[in-house]
Coordinates of C-alpha atoms in Angstrom, one line a residue:
Chain A
X1 CA 72.2 98.8 131.2
X2 CA 75.5 97.9 132.3
X3 CA 78.7 97.6 130.4
X4 CA 81.7 95.4 132.0
X5 CA 85.4 96.1 130.5
X6 CA 87.3 93.6 131.3
X7 CA 91.0 94.8 131.5
X8 CA 94.4 92.9 131.2
X9 CA 98.2 94.3 132.0
X10 CA 100.9 93.0 129.8
X11 CA 104.5 93.0 129.1
X12 CA 105.6 96.3 127.7
X13 CA 106.8 95.3 124.2
X14 CA 109.1 98.0 124.5
X15 CA 111.2 95.7 126.9
X16 CA 113.6 92.8 126.1
X17 CA 112.0 90.5 127.6
X18 CA 113.9 87.8 128.9
X19 CA 112.8 83.7 129.8
X20 CA 113.0 82.1 133.2
X21 CA 116.0 79.8 134.6
X22 CA 113.6 76.6 133.4
X23 CA 112.7 77.8 130.2
X24 CA 109.1 77.6 129.8
X25 CA 108.3 81.4 130.8
X26 CA 108.9 85.0 130.8
X27 CA 110.5 86.4 134.1
X28 CA 108.4 89.4 135.2
X29 CA 110.3 89.7 138.0
X30 CA 111.7 93.3 135.9
X31 CA 109.5 93.6 133.3
X32 CA 107.4 96.6 133.0
X33 CA 103.6 96.1 132.7
X34 CA 101.2 98.6 130.8
X35 CA 97.4 98.0 130.3
X36 CA 96.7 95.7 127.2
X37 CA 96.1 98.5 124.1
X38 CA 93.2 96.6 122.7
X39 CA 91.7 96.6 126.4
X40 CA 92.4 100.3 126.2
X41 CA 90.3 100.7 123.2
X42 CA 87.9 98.4 124.8
X43 CA 87.0 100.9 127.5
X44 CA 87.1 103.7 125.0
X45 CA 84.2 102.2 122.7
X46 CA 82.5 101.5 126.2
X47 CA 82.5 105.0 127.2
X48 CA 81.2 105.8 123.7
X49 CA 78.2 103.5 124.2
X50 CA 77.4 105.1 127.9
X51 CA 77.9 109.1 126.2
X52 CA 75.0 107.7 124.3
X53 CA 73.1 105.8 126.4
X54 CA 73.6 106.4 129.5
X55 CA 74.7 102.9 130.9
X56 CA 77.0 101.8 133.5
X57 CA 80.4 100.9 132.5
X58 CA 83.0 98.7 135.2
X59 CA 85.9 98.3 134.7
X60 CA 87.5 95.4 135.6
X61 CA 90.8 93.5 136.4
X62 CA 92.6 90.6 138.4
X63 CA 94.7 91.5 141.4
X64 CA 97.6 89.2 140.3
X65 CA 98.0 91.5 137.2
X66 CA 101.0 93.8 137.8
X67 CA 100.0 97.6 138.1
X68 CA 96.4 97.0 137.5
X69 CA 95.1 99.3 140.1
X70 CA 96.8 102.3 137.9
X71 CA 94.7 101.2 134.9
X72 CA 91.2 100.3 137.2
X73 CA 92.1 104.5 138.6
X74 CA 92.9 105.5 135.0
X75 CA 89.4 104.0 133.4
X76 CA 87.7 105.9 136.4
X77 CA 89.2 109.3 136.2
X78 CA 88.4 109.0 131.7
X79 CA 84.6 108.4 133.3
X80 CA 84.6 104.5 134.2
X81 CA 81.3 104.4 137.4
X82 CA 83.3 101.6 139.0
X83 CA 86.5 99.8 139.0
X84 CA 86.6 95.9 140.6
X85 CA 89.9 94.2 141.4
X86 CA 89.1 90.2 141.4
X87 CA 91.2 87.9 143.2
X88 CA 91.6 84.1 143.7
X89 CA 92.6 83.6 140.2
X90 CA 96.5 82.5 141.0
X91 CA 99.9 84.5 140.7
X92 CA 99.6 84.1 136.3
X93 CA 96.2 83.1 135.3
X94 CA 96.4 82.2 132.0
X95 CA 93.1 82.7 129.5
X96 CA 91.0 79.8 130.1
X97 CA 91.4 80.9 134.2
X98 CA 90.9 84.2 133.6
X99 CA 88.2 84.2 132.2
X100 CA 86.3 81.9 134.6
X101 CA 87.0 84.2 136.9
X102 CA 85.3 87.0 134.8
X103 CA 83.0 84.3 134.0
X104 CA 82.2 83.5 138.2
X105 CA 82.0 87.6 138.8
X106 CA 79.3 87.9 135.7
X107 CA 77.2 85.3 137.6
X108 CA 77.2 87.0 140.3
X109 CA 77.0 90.3 138.9
X110 CA 75.6 90.3 135.7
X111 CA 76.3 92.2 132.7
X112 CA 74.3 93.7 129.7
X113 CA 77.6 93.9 128.0
X114 CA 80.6 92.7 127.9
X115 CA 83.6 94.8 125.5
X116 CA 87.7 93.8 126.3
X117 CA 90.2 93.4 124.0
X118 CA 90.3 91.5 121.1
X119 CA 93.3 90.0 122.0
X120 CA 96.2 90.1 123.8
X121 CA 100.4 90.1 123.3
X122 CA 100.7 86.6 125.3
X123 CA 97.3 84.8 125.1
X124 CA 99.1 81.8 124.3
X125 CA 95.9 79.2 125.1
X126 CA 93.3 81.5 123.6
X127 CA 91.5 85.0 123.4
X128 CA 89.2 86.3 126.3
X129 CA 86.5 87.6 124.0
X130 CA 85.5 83.9 122.7
X131 CA 86.4 82.0 125.6
X132 CA 84.7 84.1 127.4
X133 CA 81.9 83.9 125.8
X134 CA 81.6 80.4 125.5
X135 CA 81.9 79.8 129.0
X136 CA 79.2 81.9 129.7
X137 CA 76.6 80.9 126.5
X138 CA 77.0 84.7 125.5
X139 CA 76.6 84.9 121.7
X140 CA 79.9 87.2 120.7
X141 CA 82.0 89.1 117.8
X142 CA 85.4 89.7 118.0
X143 CA 87.6 92.1 115.7
X144 CA 84.8 94.8 116.1
X145 CA 85.4 98.2 115.1
X146 CA 82.2 99.6 116.8
X147 CA 79.1 98.9 118.8
X148 CA 75.9 100.8 119.1
X149 CA 72.8 100.0 120.9
X150 CA 69.9 99.0 118.6
X151 CA 67.2 101.3 119.2
X152 CA 64.5 100.7 116.9
X153 CA 63.2 98.5 117.4
X154 CA 63.8 98.3 121.5
X155 CA 62.9 94.3 122.1
X156 CA 65.0 92.3 122.2
X157 CA 67.8 94.4 123.7
X158 CA 70.5 94.6 121.1
X159 CA 73.7 96.6 119.8
X160 CA 74.7 96.9 116.1
X161 CA 78.7 96.2 115.7
X162 CA 80.6 96.4 113.2
X163 CA 83.2 93.4 112.7
X164 CA 86.6 94.0 110.4
X165 CA 87.8 91.6 107.8
X166 CA 91.3 91.1 105.9
X167 CA 91.5 94.0 103.3
X168 CA 89.2 96.4 104.4
X169 CA 86.1 94.4 104.3
X170 CA 83.5 94.6 106.9
X171 CA 80.3 93.0 108.4
X172 CA 77.4 94.6 110.0
X173 CA 75.7 92.6 112.7
X174 CA 72.9 93.3 115.2
X175 CA 73.6 90.7 118.2
X176 CA 71.4 90.1 121.2
X177 CA 72.1 91.0 124.6
X178 CA 73.4 89.9 127.0
X179 CA 76.8 89.6 124.6
X180 CA 80.7 89.7 124.7
X181 CA 82.5 91.4 121.9
X182 CA 86.5 91.0 121.5
X183 CA 87.0 95.0 120.4
X184 CA 89.7 95.8 117.2
X185 CA 89.5 99.7 118.0
X186 CA 87.4 102.3 119.4
X187 CA 85.3 105.1 116.5
X188 CA 87.7 107.6 118.4
X189 CA 91.0 106.9 119.9
X190 CA 91.6 106.3 123.5
X191 CA 90.8 109.7 125.7
X192 CA 93.7 111.3 127.7
X193 CA 93.3 111.6 131.6
X194 CA 95.0 113.9 132.8
X195 CA 97.5 113.1 136.3
X196 CA 95.9 115.7 138.4
X197 CA 92.5 113.4 137.9
X198 CA 94.2 110.3 138.1
X199 CA 95.7 111.3 141.2
X200 CA 92.6 112.8 142.9
X201 CA 90.6 109.5 141.9
X202 CA 93.1 107.1 143.6
X203 CA 93.4 109.7 146.7
X204 CA 89.8 108.8 147.2
X205 CA 90.6 105.7 146.2
X206 CA 87.1 103.2 145.8
X207 CA 88.4 99.5 143.9
X208 CA 86.4 97.1 145.1
X209 CA 87.2 93.9 145.5
X210 CA 85.7 90.9 144.3
X211 CA 86.5 86.9 145.0
X212 CA 84.4 85.4 142.9
X213 CA 85.4 81.9 142.7
X214 CA 85.9 80.7 139.4
X215 CA 83.3 79.4 137.0
X216 CA 83.5 75.9 135.4
X217 CA 85.4 75.5 133.0
X218 CA 86.6 72.8 130.0
X219 CA 88.5 70.1 132.4
X220 CA 91.2 70.1 129.3
X221 CA 91.9 73.6 128.9
X222 CA 91.8 75.3 132.0
X223 CA 95.0 73.5 133.9
X224 CA 97.0 75.5 131.1
X225 CA 99.1 74.1 128.6
X226 CA 102.2 72.0 128.9
X227 CA 104.7 74.8 127.0
X228 CA 108.2 73.2 127.2
X229 CA 110.0 75.9 126.3
X230 CA 109.9 79.4 125.3
X231 CA 113.0 81.0 123.5
X232 CA 113.5 84.2 120.9
X233 CA 113.7 83.1 117.5
X234 CA 116.0 82.6 116.0
X235 CA 117.1 84.8 112.9
X236 CA 116.9 83.9 109.9
X237 CA 118.0 86.7 108.5
X238 CA 118.8 90.2 109.4
X239 CA 119.0 93.2 108.2
X240 CA 122.0 94.9 106.7
X241 CA 122.6 97.9 109.6
X242 CA 123.2 101.3 107.8
X243 CA 125.6 103.5 110.4
X244 CA 126.8 106.8 110.8
X245 CA 124.9 110.2 111.3
X246 CA 122.1 110.9 110.6
X247 CA 122.8 112.8 107.2
X248 CA 125.0 110.2 106.4
X249 CA 122.4 107.1 107.1
X250 CA 120.2 109.2 105.0
X251 CA 122.8 109.3 102.1
X252 CA 123.3 105.5 101.8
X253 CA 119.4 105.5 102.1
X254 CA 119.2 107.8 99.0
X255 CA 121.8 105.4 97.1
X256 CA 120.3 102.3 97.8
X257 CA 116.8 103.6 96.0
X258 CA 118.9 105.6 93.3
X259 CA 120.7 102.5 92.5
X260 CA 117.4 100.4 91.6
X261 CA 116.4 103.6 89.9
X262 CA 113.5 104.9 92.5
X263 CA 115.7 108.6 93.1
X264 CA 116.4 110.0 89.8
X265 CA 120.0 111.5 89.2
Chain B
X1 CA 88.5 60.1 118.6
X2 CA 90.0 59.4 115.7
X3 CA 93.6 60.7 114.2
X4 CA 91.6 63.0 110.9
X5 CA 92.7 66.3 111.1
X6 CA 89.8 69.1 110.2
X7 CA 90.9 72.1 108.1
X8 CA 87.8 75.2 108.7
X9 CA 87.8 76.3 105.0
X10 CA 87.8 80.0 104.3
X11 CA 87.0 81.0 101.0
X12 CA 87.1 85.2 99.3
X13 CA 86.2 86.2 95.7
X14 CA 88.9 84.0 94.0
X15 CA 87.8 81.1 95.9
X16 CA 89.7 79.4 98.4
X17 CA 92.0 81.5 100.7
X18 CA 96.0 80.8 100.4
X19 CA 96.0 80.7 104.1
X20 CA 93.1 77.9 103.5
X21 CA 95.4 75.7 101.3
X22 CA 98.6 76.5 104.1
X23 CA 97.0 75.0 106.5
X24 CA 95.2 71.4 104.3
X25 CA 99.2 71.1 103.4
X26 CA 100.2 71.1 106.9
X27 CA 96.8 69.0 107.9
X28 CA 98.0 66.6 104.9
X29 CA 102.0 65.7 106.9
X30 CA 100.2 65.9 110.4
X31 CA 97.7 63.0 109.2
X32 CA 99.9 61.1 107.4
X33 CA 101.9 60.7 110.2
X34 CA 99.0 59.7 112.1
X35 CA 97.7 57.3 110.2
X36 CA 94.3 59.7 109.6
X37 CA 92.1 61.4 106.7
X38 CA 91.8 65.2 105.9
X39 CA 88.7 66.7 106.5
X40 CA 87.8 70.3 105.0
X41 CA 85.1 71.7 106.3
X42 CA 83.0 73.8 104.0
X43 CA 79.9 75.6 105.1
X44 CA 77.3 77.2 102.8
X45 CA 76.0 76.6 99.9
X46 CA 77.3 77.3 96.3
X47 CA 80.2 75.6 94.4
X48 CA 83.0 73.5 96.4
X49 CA 85.7 75.3 94.6
X50 CA 88.9 74.5 93.5
X51 CA 92.1 74.2 95.7
X52 CA 90.9 71.3 98.3
X53 CA 92.7 68.5 96.3
X54 CA 94.7 68.3 99.0
X55 CA 92.0 66.7 101.3
X56 CA 90.6 63.1 101.8
X57 CA 87.0 64.6 102.3
X58 CA 85.4 67.7 102.1
X59 CA 82.5 67.9 104.5
X60 CA 79.4 69.9 102.9
X61 CA 77.0 71.7 105.1
X62 CA 74.7 73.6 102.8
X63 CA 72.1 75.7 104.4
X64 CA 71.5 78.7 103.2
X65 CA 72.3 80.3 107.0
X66 CA 75.7 79.5 106.3
X67 CA 76.0 81.6 103.0
X68 CA 77.4 84.5 104.6
X69 CA 79.7 84.4 107.2
X70 CA 78.1 85.0 110.8
X71 CA 79.8 84.0 113.9
X72 CA 77.0 82.1 115.9
X73 CA 76.4 80.5 112.7
X74 CA 79.7 78.7 112.3
X75 CA 80.4 78.2 115.6
X76 CA 77.2 76.4 116.2
X77 CA 77.5 74.4 113.1
X78 CA 81.2 73.0 114.1
X79 CA 80.6 72.6 117.5
X80 CA 78.3 69.8 116.0
X81 CA 80.6 68.6 113.8
X82 CA 83.3 68.4 116.1
X83 CA 81.0 66.1 118.2
X84 CA 80.0 63.6 115.4
X85 CA 83.1 63.5 113.3
X86 CA 85.8 63.8 116.4
X87 CA 89.1 64.5 115.0
X88 CA 92.2 64.6 116.4
X89 CA 92.9 68.3 115.5
X90 CA 91.2 71.5 114.0
X91 CA 93.0 73.7 112.3
X92 CA 91.7 77.5 111.7
X93 CA 93.9 80.3 110.4
X94 CA 94.1 83.1 112.7
X95 CA 91.6 85.5 110.8
X96 CA 89.1 87.0 112.3
X97 CA 87.1 83.9 111.8
X98 CA 89.8 82.3 113.5
X99 CA 89.7 85.1 116.8
X100 CA 86.0 84.2 117.1
X101 CA 85.6 80.5 116.8
X102 CA 89.3 78.9 117.9
X103 CA 89.0 79.8 121.8
X104 CA 84.9 79.1 121.9
X105 CA 85.3 75.5 119.9
X106 CA 88.0 74.5 122.4
X107 CA 85.6 75.8 125.8
X108 CA 82.7 73.8 123.5
X109 CA 84.2 70.8 122.4
X110 CA 86.5 70.7 125.7
X111 CA 89.9 70.8 123.9
X112 CA 93.0 72.4 124.4
X113 CA 93.9 75.6 122.5
X114 CA 97.1 76.9 121.5
X115 CA 96.7 80.5 119.7
X116 CA 99.3 82.0 117.0
X117 CA 100.9 79.3 115.6
X118 CA 103.8 79.2 113.6
X119 CA 104.9 75.7 113.5
X120 CA 103.8 72.0 113.7
X121 CA 105.0 69.2 114.1
X122 CA 103.9 65.5 115.8
X123 CA 105.7 63.3 118.0
X124 CA 104.0 59.6 118.6
X125 CA 100.2 61.0 119.0
X126 CA 101.3 64.5 120.6
X127 CA 100.8 67.4 118.3
X128 CA 104.1 70.2 119.4
X129 CA 102.8 73.2 117.8
X130 CA 105.4 76.1 118.5
X131 CA 103.7 79.6 118.6
X132 CA 104.5 83.1 118.2
X133 CA 103.6 85.1 121.2
X134 CA 104.3 88.8 122.9
X135 CA 104.7 91.0 119.6
X136 CA 106.9 88.0 117.7
X137 CA 109.5 88.5 120.1
X138 CA 108.9 84.9 121.7
X139 CA 107.9 81.7 120.5
X140 CA 106.6 79.3 122.6
X141 CA 106.7 75.6 122.1
X142 CA 103.6 73.8 123.3
X143 CA 102.7 69.9 123.9
X144 CA 99.8 69.3 123.2
X145 CA 98.7 65.5 124.1
X146 CA 95.1 65.7 125.1
X147 CA 92.5 63.8 122.7
X148 CA 91.1 67.4 121.1
X149 CA 93.0 70.2 120.1
X150 CA 92.5 73.1 118.1
X151 CA 95.2 75.5 117.1
X152 CA 95.0 78.8 115.1
X153 CA 97.9 79.5 112.8
X154 CA 99.4 82.8 111.3
X155 CA 98.7 83.0 108.0
X156 CA 102.2 82.3 105.8
X157 CA 103.6 79.8 108.6
X158 CA 103.0 77.3 106.2
X159 CA 104.0 76.5 103.1
X160 CA 101.4 76.6 100.1
X161 CA 102.8 74.6 97.5
X162 CA 102.0 71.6 100.1
X163 CA 98.1 72.2 99.9
X164 CA 98.2 72.7 96.3
X165 CA 98.0 69.3 94.8
X166 CA 95.9 67.8 93.0
X167 CA 93.2 65.2 94.2
X168 CA 89.5 63.9 94.4
X169 CA 88.3 64.5 97.9
X170 CA 85.2 62.7 98.7
X171 CA 81.7 64.5 99.3
X172 CA 80.4 64.4 102.4
X173 CA 77.3 66.7 103.0
X174 CA 75.6 66.8 106.0
X175 CA 72.8 68.7 107.8
X176 CA 72.8 72.0 109.6
X177 CA 72.0 71.9 113.5
X178 CA 68.8 73.0 113.8
X179 CA 70.1 76.1 116.7
X180 CA 71.2 77.8 113.0
X181 CA 66.7 78.8 113.0
X182 CA 67.4 80.5 116.6
X183 CA 70.6 82.7 116.3
X184 CA 70.7 85.3 118.5
X185 CA 72.6 87.7 115.7
X186 CA 72.1 89.0 112.3
X187 CA 74.3 89.9 109.5
X188 CA 72.4 93.5 108.5
X189 CA 74.6 94.3 105.5
X190 CA 78.4 93.2 104.3
X191 CA 80.6 96.6 103.3
X192 CA 83.0 96.7 101.5
X193 CA 86.4 98.3 101.4
X194 CA 85.7 102.1 102.0
X195 CA 87.3 104.1 98.9
X196 CA 90.3 105.7 100.4
X197 CA 92.2 108.8 98.8
X198 CA 95.1 106.8 97.2
X199 CA 95.1 102.9 96.5
X200 CA 98.4 102.1 98.8
X201 CA 98.5 98.5 97.2
X202 CA 99.2 100.2 94.1
X203 CA 101.9 102.6 94.8
X204 CA 105.4 101.9 94.1
X205 CA 107.4 103.0 97.4
X206 CA 105.8 103.5 100.3
X207 CA 107.1 105.3 103.1
X208 CA 105.1 103.8 106.3
X209 CA 104.9 105.1 110.0
X210 CA 104.2 103.6 112.7
X211 CA 104.1 104.3 116.5
X212 CA 107.1 105.1 117.0
X213 CA 106.2 109.0 115.1
X214 CA 104.7 109.6 118.6
X215 CA 101.4 112.1 117.4
X216 CA 99.5 113.1 114.1
X217 CA 101.4 115.9 113.5
X218 CA 104.8 114.2 113.1
X219 CA 103.5 112.5 110.7
X220 CA 103.9 115.9 108.3
X221 CA 107.5 115.0 108.8
X222 CA 107.3 111.4 106.7
X223 CA 104.8 113.2 104.1
X224 CA 107.5 115.8 103.3
X225 CA 109.9 113.3 102.7
X226 CA 107.6 111.0 101.2
X227 CA 106.4 114.5 98.5
X228 CA 110.2 115.0 97.5
X229 CA 110.2 111.1 97.2
X230 CA 107.7 110.7 94.9
X231 CA 106.5 107.6 97.4
X232 CA 102.7 107.4 99.2
X233 CA 102.3 107.5 103.6
X234 CA 101.4 104.5 104.8
X235 CA 100.9 103.3 108.3
X236 CA 101.0 100.4 110.5
X237 CA 98.0 99.3 112.7
X238 CA 98.1 101.2 115.7
X239 CA 98.9 104.8 113.8
X240 CA 94.7 104.4 112.4
X241 CA 93.5 103.3 115.7
X242 CA 95.1 106.0 117.3
X243 CA 92.9 108.3 114.5
X244 CA 96.4 109.8 113.1
X245 CA 95.8 108.2 109.5
X246 CA 92.9 106.8 107.7
X247 CA 91.7 103.1 107.3
X248 CA 92.6 102.7 103.7
X249 CA 96.7 103.3 104.6
X250 CA 96.9 101.0 106.9
X251 CA 98.9 97.8 105.8
X252 CA 99.0 95.0 107.8
X253 CA 96.1 91.8 108.6
X254 CA 94.0 93.7 109.3
X255 CA 94.5 96.6 106.4
X256 CA 96.0 95.9 102.8
X257 CA 98.8 93.5 102.1
X258 CA 101.5 96.2 99.9
X259 CA 104.4 95.0 97.6
X260 CA 105.6 97.7 96.5
X261 CA 109.4 97.7 94.9
X262 CA 110.5 99.8 98.2
X263 CA 109.2 100.3 101.4
X264 CA 110.7 102.5 104.2
X265 CA 109.4 101.8 107.5
X266 CA 109.8 104.6 110.4
X267 CA 108.9 103.7 113.6
X268 CA 107.5 100.4 113.0
X269 CA 108.1 97.3 115.8
X270 CA 107.1 94.4 113.5
X271 CA 104.4 93.1 115.1
X272 CA 103.5 89.9 113.4
X273 CA 100.1 91.2 112.0
X274 CA 102.3 94.5 110.1
X275 CA 105.1 91.7 108.8
X276 CA 102.7 89.6 107.3
X277 CA 101.5 92.6 104.8
X278 CA 104.3 94.0 103.6
X279 CA 107.2 91.0 103.6
X280 CA 107.0 90.4 100.0
X281 CA 108.5 94.3 99.3
X282 CA 111.0 94.4 96.7
X283 CA 113.2 96.6 99.3
X284 CA 112.3 97.3 102.7
X285 CA 114.4 99.9 104.9
X286 CA 113.6 100.2 108.7
X287 CA 114.3 103.0 110.9
X288 CA 113.8 102.1 114.5
X289 CA 115.1 102.5 117.4
X290 CA 115.2 99.6 119.2
X291 CA 118.0 97.1 117.8
X292 CA 116.3 94.1 118.4
X293 CA 113.0 95.0 116.9
X294 CA 111.1 92.2 114.7
X295 CA 111.0 94.5 111.8
X296 CA 114.5 94.1 111.1
X297 CA 114.5 90.4 110.5
X298 CA 112.5 90.9 107.8
X299 CA 113.3 94.3 106.4
X300 CA 117.1 94.6 104.1
X301 CA 118.5 97.5 105.1
X302 CA 118.3 98.9 108.8
X303 CA 119.5 101.5 111.4
X304 CA 118.5 102.6 114.6
X305 CA 118.8 106.2 114.2
X306 CA 116.0 108.6 115.6
X307 CA 113.2 109.0 112.9
X308 CA 113.2 112.4 113.7
X309 CA 116.6 113.0 112.3
X310 CA 116.4 110.7 109.5
X311 CA 113.4 112.1 107.7
X312 CA 115.1 115.9 107.7
X313 CA 118.5 114.6 106.6
X314 CA 116.9 112.3 103.9
X315 CA 114.1 115.6 102.9
X316 CA 117.5 117.4 102.2
X317 CA 119.3 114.9 100.3
X318 CA 116.2 114.3 98.0
X319 CA 116.7 118.4 97.8
X320 CA 114.3 119.3 99.9

């Protein structure tokens, strides 16, 4: 079995995000990028499936994503068998274009299972799993919190997944392969790869580069949305800020709670 | 192409979801501006239920295979309805259902899609959508001028009152697509919420920890303070995903909605999915070292004091 894990680098939300001079995009020049946290969860779940079944795990990134190589090497250090960097999807691909690049790759290198993050913080034109599932014509399920290969009965090959809904409700579905899974959270916290191991992998190199050509997409959606402007939200309200030493702030908080009868005395 | 606005109805035990009613209210406004009708799509057999008075038409597909939500069955059925009924715009809630179907239907129907929508207006035949991205830090305004569009809307963005109106929508029953007989997925079982050790929705005070707490061990600091305060410890999603807290303690979109008398947030930045689950708390006090964290937009009081200093200081003040 072959599992492909498409991964995306996204702006680190801890950083301040600036808007470009024309006001229609975010200024990426000085921004720090990190691996999309849901893709990290997707990789972990793929590695758990590998441990249970011996599947091959391929980490897939787009060469235009800042610092994606670090995430790809880390994926190998964690246990992925191979890492592939795709080119030819433009500088800042939207989800539709990204999906077409991944679909182009999968057309030539088919996978039994694609596991990727359920969403990314910047996917304005929709999320990758459903877009990719529709482009490939594969069944797809999002907001998934566990994936396991169905071993009985063995035909047709299928996975059993748990899909979550609001309020803690969930459903267990059996999905025929090939399928695309949008992962919310892996069954365990993403594993840690020691820096020394990542350095070792980096020194060995070995990221394969592929120009897949874009798979045909939807004529309307693939060209990108007409973003008129981006801006930080106007604050309709803002917390009254408490200042002072930690002890003084603690005192003010306790007073607030006391005034509402929530702290006795 | 018509000028109609189609809304997918989601229901839960108590009837049509609030998110659906919010969509119908907004759809009403758009359809009026465009001179079209509001079509509410109800999939599955059983009662249509109340709450759809704001729609002009209720489109039913009664196939038993749609009785419980199944992504592929819903997708195939909606894909066919979009072609046969040809609305101008399809509106979905940004729920699990919206995450499954929105982008896939946009591909199948060859429509443009805007996700995470929090605002929607008309400008002639164009729909102008405002989307909340990058953890709520940026709003993107998008002109949707194509003939067909899909939006997935963040629950709570539009007032439900606009959709909660009396009316007698026309009922139209439509046959299910033949493809429901050859699906590539099936529902094995439904899982009801795990009985947690505590019910955070019933707690009068919550001390909630986020990613900023740094490690599972540090949650002890919050637990100790909460014990002195008589509060229950809850958390945001990343803390649960990291395995530091059980799922039963998660506040937010994929967890539980809480409205305690006091909600004390430590190291929670305030992603939209989290705010959705706690913004109606009576008193919100937030501690985060990032003064621009969105949590401060819903908190009544805030501080940028380091939580590792503030939690022990609070414990000390409370008698620890």
